[in-house]
Amino acid sequence: MACADDVDIKERSIPATRKSVLLAAGTALLSAAVVARIGRFGFNPTDQGFVLAQVWRVLHGEIPQVDFLGPRPFGSAYLHLIDQLVPAPLMIGSSFVMMVQLTVATFALAAFLTGTSPLDWGPLRLGLVFTAALVGLNTYPLMAWHTVDGVFLVAVGWWLLDSGLRSGSRWRRLLGLFCLGFAIIVKQSFLFAAPIGLLILLFHPTAPPKKGWRLLGDVLVLGAAPSLYFGVVTVAGGLRSAIAQLSGGHQTWGEGLFLFWTAEFAGRADPRTYVFPVLLGVFVIAVAFQARERLGDFGRWLRIVTAACVVAVVVFVVADGGFEHAGNWPVTLLWLFSAAAILDAVVRRRLPWRYLAIACLGWMASLSWGYPLPGLLAGIFALGVLEAVRPPDLPRPPALAGGVLGATAFVLAGLLLMSAHDKAPYADRPQGELTKDLGEIAAPMRGVRTNTSVYTYVAQIRGCLDRYPASNVAILPDNPFVAPVFGVRNPFPLDWPLPMELTGDSPERMVEAAERLDREGNYLVLFQTVKAVSLTAGGPVPDAVAPDAPTIRLSGVEDRIKDELTGAEVSCGSFAGYWAPPR
């Protein structure tokens, strides 16, 4: 009997294994195609390389919050060590990893939302989930970033926790909890995912009765990553400084999501008007579903027609948004998704906790100084509305018809994605103007294309490093890509000393680093004379400036650093600064 059971299990596992391989291959292929077609076009010296600079520091033995500082924890520096293993130039490989993360996160959230396994999905749902991944990317830059990491870890964490509790799989449950804990140390705005995970653990409808010892073990796994992270910081003597750094930033609470209802949208259609027809549709579907026995076929067709109208509204919101990076369309989709939660509650007679959790994740993702929008979850918001309005008694379409419909949605989203990126790559010129390959300057940037201004700017940095050799190199205020791309050491404890990043004792630590650097020598510290926004606009980059030329000042720390440096005043291309050769 045991042998027969083993054979049966093996026979059943073959299709699942094959489908898993196909899904993994599809994810990798999609990610590679997106990077090749759009991800390699455009380069922003301010943002791209920011997380990679942290990875570079970790690889060289620096301790986060102690040797390098910031208003966020640096869990992303450890997560993106995997970028170094991709057999591609660093910038291209990092873009590939980001797209894989976003695609996996979309699959995880869809599985979590529906309570199903991707291995059980038909062609239609698979096509729509891949489409949702493209919508979630929109014109967000393909680069390593802490917000993407947080969304990825929370999505995978909730999915594994949920499926582990439903199936009784111990390893899924524990890995899911670990991911949720890890999310806390990539960005503190994802802290709220952990208590939601605990609520799922305690009150999951299909979970077995809780045992005290098991619950304690689960909580320990949940806290493993942050405990290890802050344990190392504490042992290194940096806990007090870390607390000041992480708590000293400007607070944001996602106000834009709620101010959406009171904002003025002059000169364009009011996006709030799309929420009301969806609410009306939700009401009609809910009433028709409750009275389905009395209404009969009429009620069934009423639900189908109303659902089609709601779907049309969602599709229009996505298309009308044009995948705009900073538009209001992701916020509109979040509120449409929240309306769909009501329908989920009525139809399934339950608290729509899965919808509410994902809506909370959208709020967490919008807790940002620079991008206070839930754009990374736009795809799952749209898909969630479609899942909610689908009549539960509607039979599945034939595989061929579902596949055609899913493929059509995917192709249309892909065309919209390419059009949006061609017109407006993130922080760069339209794609037709991106004629310069940065790989001509540095191998880690091979394949990345940009405009002539950015190319000249980066080439000047390469020339400066050759002209003024030094072991310690910093180009202030905002060029974090320099260290990982050119393989130099940044002697300052911040890669991005912008005003809002200078929390806690960071300004004083920057000045102390300048004092120490001047004593030791062997440094090149340059300051920009060209603003990053000018590079984005394709503005001119001077061939040369005087050593005492005015430089960019984003905070008072630049002048304080200059006061401490006594090396030779030098200029190189559009940069001016100080150089002290090895002693």
JSON list of N, CA, C and O in Angstrom, two decimals, residues 441-458:
[
{"chain": "A", "resi": 441, "resn": "ILE", "atom": "N", "xyz": [31.82, 53.80, -20.73]},
{"chain": "A", "resi": 441, "resn": "ILE", "atom": "CA", "xyz": [32.54, 54.47, -19.64]},
{"chain": "A", "resi": 441, "resn": "ILE", "atom": "C", "xyz": [32.93, 53.49, -18.55]},
{"chain": "A", "resi": 441, "resn": "ILE", "atom": "O", "xyz": [34.05, 53.53, -18.03]},
{"chain": "A", "resi": 442, "resn": "ALA", "atom": "N", "xyz": [31.99, 52.60, -18.18]},
{"chain": "A", "resi": 442, "resn": "ALA", "atom": "CA", "xyz": [32.23, 51.64, -17.10]},
{"chain": "A", "resi": 442, "resn": "ALA", "atom": "C", "xyz": [31.48, 50.35, -17.40]},
{"chain": "A", "resi": 442, "resn": "ALA", "atom": "O", "xyz": [30.30, 50.38, -17.74]},
{"chain": "A", "resi": 443, "resn": "ALA", "atom": "N", "xyz": [32.17, 49.23, -17.25]},
{"chain": "A", "resi": 443, "resn": "ALA", "atom": "CA", "xyz": [31.58, 47.93, -17.58]},
{"chain": "A", "resi": 443, "resn": "ALA", "atom": "C", "xyz": [30.31, 47.62, -16.80]},
{"chain": "A", "resi": 443, "resn": "ALA", "atom": "O", "xyz": [29.38, 47.03, -17.36]},
{"chain": "A", "resi": 444, "resn": "PRO", "atom": "N", "xyz": [30.19, 47.97, -15.50]},
{"chain": "A", "resi": 444, "resn": "PRO", "atom": "CA", "xyz": [28.96, 47.66, -14.77]},
{"chain": "A", "resi": 444, "resn": "PRO", "atom": "C", "xyz": [27.71, 48.34, -15.34]},
{"chain": "A", "resi": 444, "resn": "PRO", "atom": "O", "xyz": [26.59, 47.97, -14.99]},
{"chain": "A", "resi": 445, "resn": "MET", "atom": "N", "xyz": [27.91, 49.33, -16.23]},
{"chain": "A", "resi": 445, "resn": "MET", "atom": "CA", "xyz": [26.77, 50.05, -16.80]},
{"chain": "A", "resi": 445, "resn": "MET", "atom": "C", "xyz": [26.55, 49.67, -18.27]},
{"chain": "A", "resi": 445, "resn": "MET", "atom": "O", "xyz": [25.78, 50.33, -18.97]},
{"chain": "A", "resi": 446, "resn": "ARG", "atom": "N", "xyz": [27.19, 48.61, -18.70]},
{"chain": "A", "resi": 446, "resn": "ARG", "atom": "CA", "xyz": [27.07, 48.20, -20.09]},
{"chain": "A", "resi": 446, "resn": "ARG", "atom": "C", "xyz": [25.61, 47.90, -20.44]},
{"chain": "A", "resi": 446, "resn": "ARG", "atom": "O", "xyz": [24.92, 47.19, -19.72]},
{"chain": "A", "resi": 447, "resn": "GLY", "atom": "N", "xyz": [25.15, 48.45, -21.55]},
{"chain": "A", "resi": 447, "resn": "GLY", "atom": "CA", "xyz": [23.77, 48.22, -21.99]},
{"chain": "A", "resi": 447, "resn": "GLY", "atom": "C", "xyz": [22.81, 49.32, -21.57]},
{"chain": "A", "resi": 447, "resn": "GLY", "atom": "O", "xyz": [21.70, 49.40, -22.11]},
{"chain": "A", "resi": 448, "resn": "VAL", "atom": "N", "xyz": [23.19, 50.17, -20.63]},
{"chain": "A", "resi": 448, "resn": "VAL", "atom": "CA", "xyz": [22.31, 51.25, -20.16]},
{"chain": "A", "resi": 448, "resn": "VAL", "atom": "C", "xyz": [22.49, 52.45, -21.09]},
{"chain": "A", "resi": 448, "resn": "VAL", "atom": "O", "xyz": [23.61, 52.94, -21.28]},
{"chain": "A", "resi": 449, "resn": "ARG", "atom": "N", "xyz": [21.39, 52.93, -21.64]},
{"chain": "A", "resi": 449, "resn": "ARG", "atom": "CA", "xyz": [21.44, 54.04, -22.58]},
{"chain": "A", "resi": 449, "resn": "ARG", "atom": "C", "xyz": [20.83, 55.29, -21.96]},
{"chain": "A", "resi": 449, "resn": "ARG", "atom": "O", "xyz": [19.82, 55.22, -21.26]},
{"chain": "A", "resi": 450, "resn": "THR", "atom": "N", "xyz": [21.46, 56.42, -22.25]},
{"chain": "A", "resi": 450, "resn": "THR", "atom": "CA", "xyz": [21.02, 57.68, -21.67]},
{"chain": "A", "resi": 450, "resn": "THR", "atom": "C", "xyz": [21.21, 58.82, -22.65]},
{"chain": "A", "resi": 450, "resn": "THR", "atom": "O", "xyz": [21.67, 58.61, -23.79]},
{"chain": "A", "resi": 451, "resn": "ASN", "atom": "N", "xyz": [20.89, 60.04, -22.22]},
{"chain": "A", "resi": 451, "resn": "ASN", "atom": "CA", "xyz": [21.04, 61.19, -23.10]},
{"chain": "A", "resi": 451, "resn": "ASN", "atom": "C", "xyz": [22.47, 61.71, -23.06]},
{"chain": "A", "resi": 451, "resn": "ASN", "atom": "O", "xyz": [23.28, 61.32, -22.22]},
{"chain": "A", "resi": 452, "resn": "THR", "atom": "N", "xyz": [22.77, 62.61, -23.97]},
{"chain": "A", "resi": 452, "resn": "THR", "atom": "CA", "xyz": [24.14, 63.11, -24.12]},
{"chain": "A", "resi": 452, "resn": "THR", "atom": "C", "xyz": [24.63, 63.82, -22.87]},
{"chain": "A", "resi": 452, "resn": "THR", "atom": "O", "xyz": [25.81, 63.70, -22.49]},
{"chain": "A", "resi": 453, "resn": "SER", "atom": "N", "xyz": [23.74, 64.55, -22.18]},
{"chain": "A", "resi": 453, "resn": "SER", "atom": "CA", "xyz": [24.16, 65.30, -20.99]},
{"chain": "A", "resi": 453, "resn": "SER", "atom": "C", "xyz": [24.59, 64.36, -19.87]},
{"chain": "A", "resi": 453, "resn": "SER", "atom": "O", "xyz": [25.64, 64.55, -19.24]},
{"chain": "A", "resi": 454, "resn": "VAL", "atom": "N", "xyz": [23.76, 63.34, -19.59]},
{"chain": "A", "resi": 454, "resn": "VAL", "atom": "CA", "xyz": [24.12, 62.39, -18.53]},
{"chain": "A", "resi": 454, "resn": "VAL", "atom": "C", "xyz": [25.40, 61.64, -18.91]},
{"chain": "A", "resi": 454, "resn": "VAL", "atom": "O", "xyz": [26.27, 61.41, -18.06]},
{"chain": "A", "resi": 455, "resn": "TYR", "atom": "N", "xyz": [25.52, 61.27, -20.17]},
{"chain": "A", "resi": 455, "resn": "TYR", "atom": "CA", "xyz": [26.72, 60.55, -20.63]},
{"chain": "A", "resi": 455, "resn": "TYR", "atom": "C", "xyz": [27.97, 61.40, -20.40]},
{"chain": "A", "resi": 455, "resn": "TYR", "atom": "O", "xyz": [28.97, 60.92, -19.87]},
{"chain": "A", "resi": 456, "resn": "THR", "atom": "N", "xyz": [27.90, 62.68, -20.76]},
{"chain": "A", "resi": 456, "resn": "THR", "atom": "CA", "xyz": [29.04, 63.57, -20.55]},
{"chain": "A", "resi": 456, "resn": "THR", "atom": "C", "xyz": [29.36, 63.71, -19.08]},
{"chain": "A", "resi": 456, "resn": "THR", "atom": "O", "xyz": [30.55, 63.69, -18.68]},
{"chain": "A", "resi": 457, "resn": "TYR", "atom": "N", "xyz": [28.34, 63.83, -18.27]},
{"chain": "A", "resi": 457, "resn": "TYR", "atom": "CA", "xyz": [28.51, 63.96, -16.81]},
{"chain": "A", "resi": 457, "resn": "TYR", "atom": "C", "xyz": [29.24, 62.75, -16.23]},
{"chain": "A", "resi": 457, "resn": "TYR", "atom": "O", "xyz": [30.20, 62.89, -15.47]},
{"chain": "A", "resi": 458, "resn": "VAL", "atom": "N", "xyz": [28.77, 61.55, -16.59]},
{"chain": "A", "resi": 458, "resn": "VAL", "atom": "CA", "xyz": [29.39, 60.33, -16.06]},
{"chain": "A", "resi": 458, "resn": "VAL", "atom": "C", "xyz": [30.80, 60.16, -16.62]},
{"chain": "A", "resi": 458, "resn": "VAL", "atom": "O", "xyz": [31.72, 59.73, -15.90]}
]
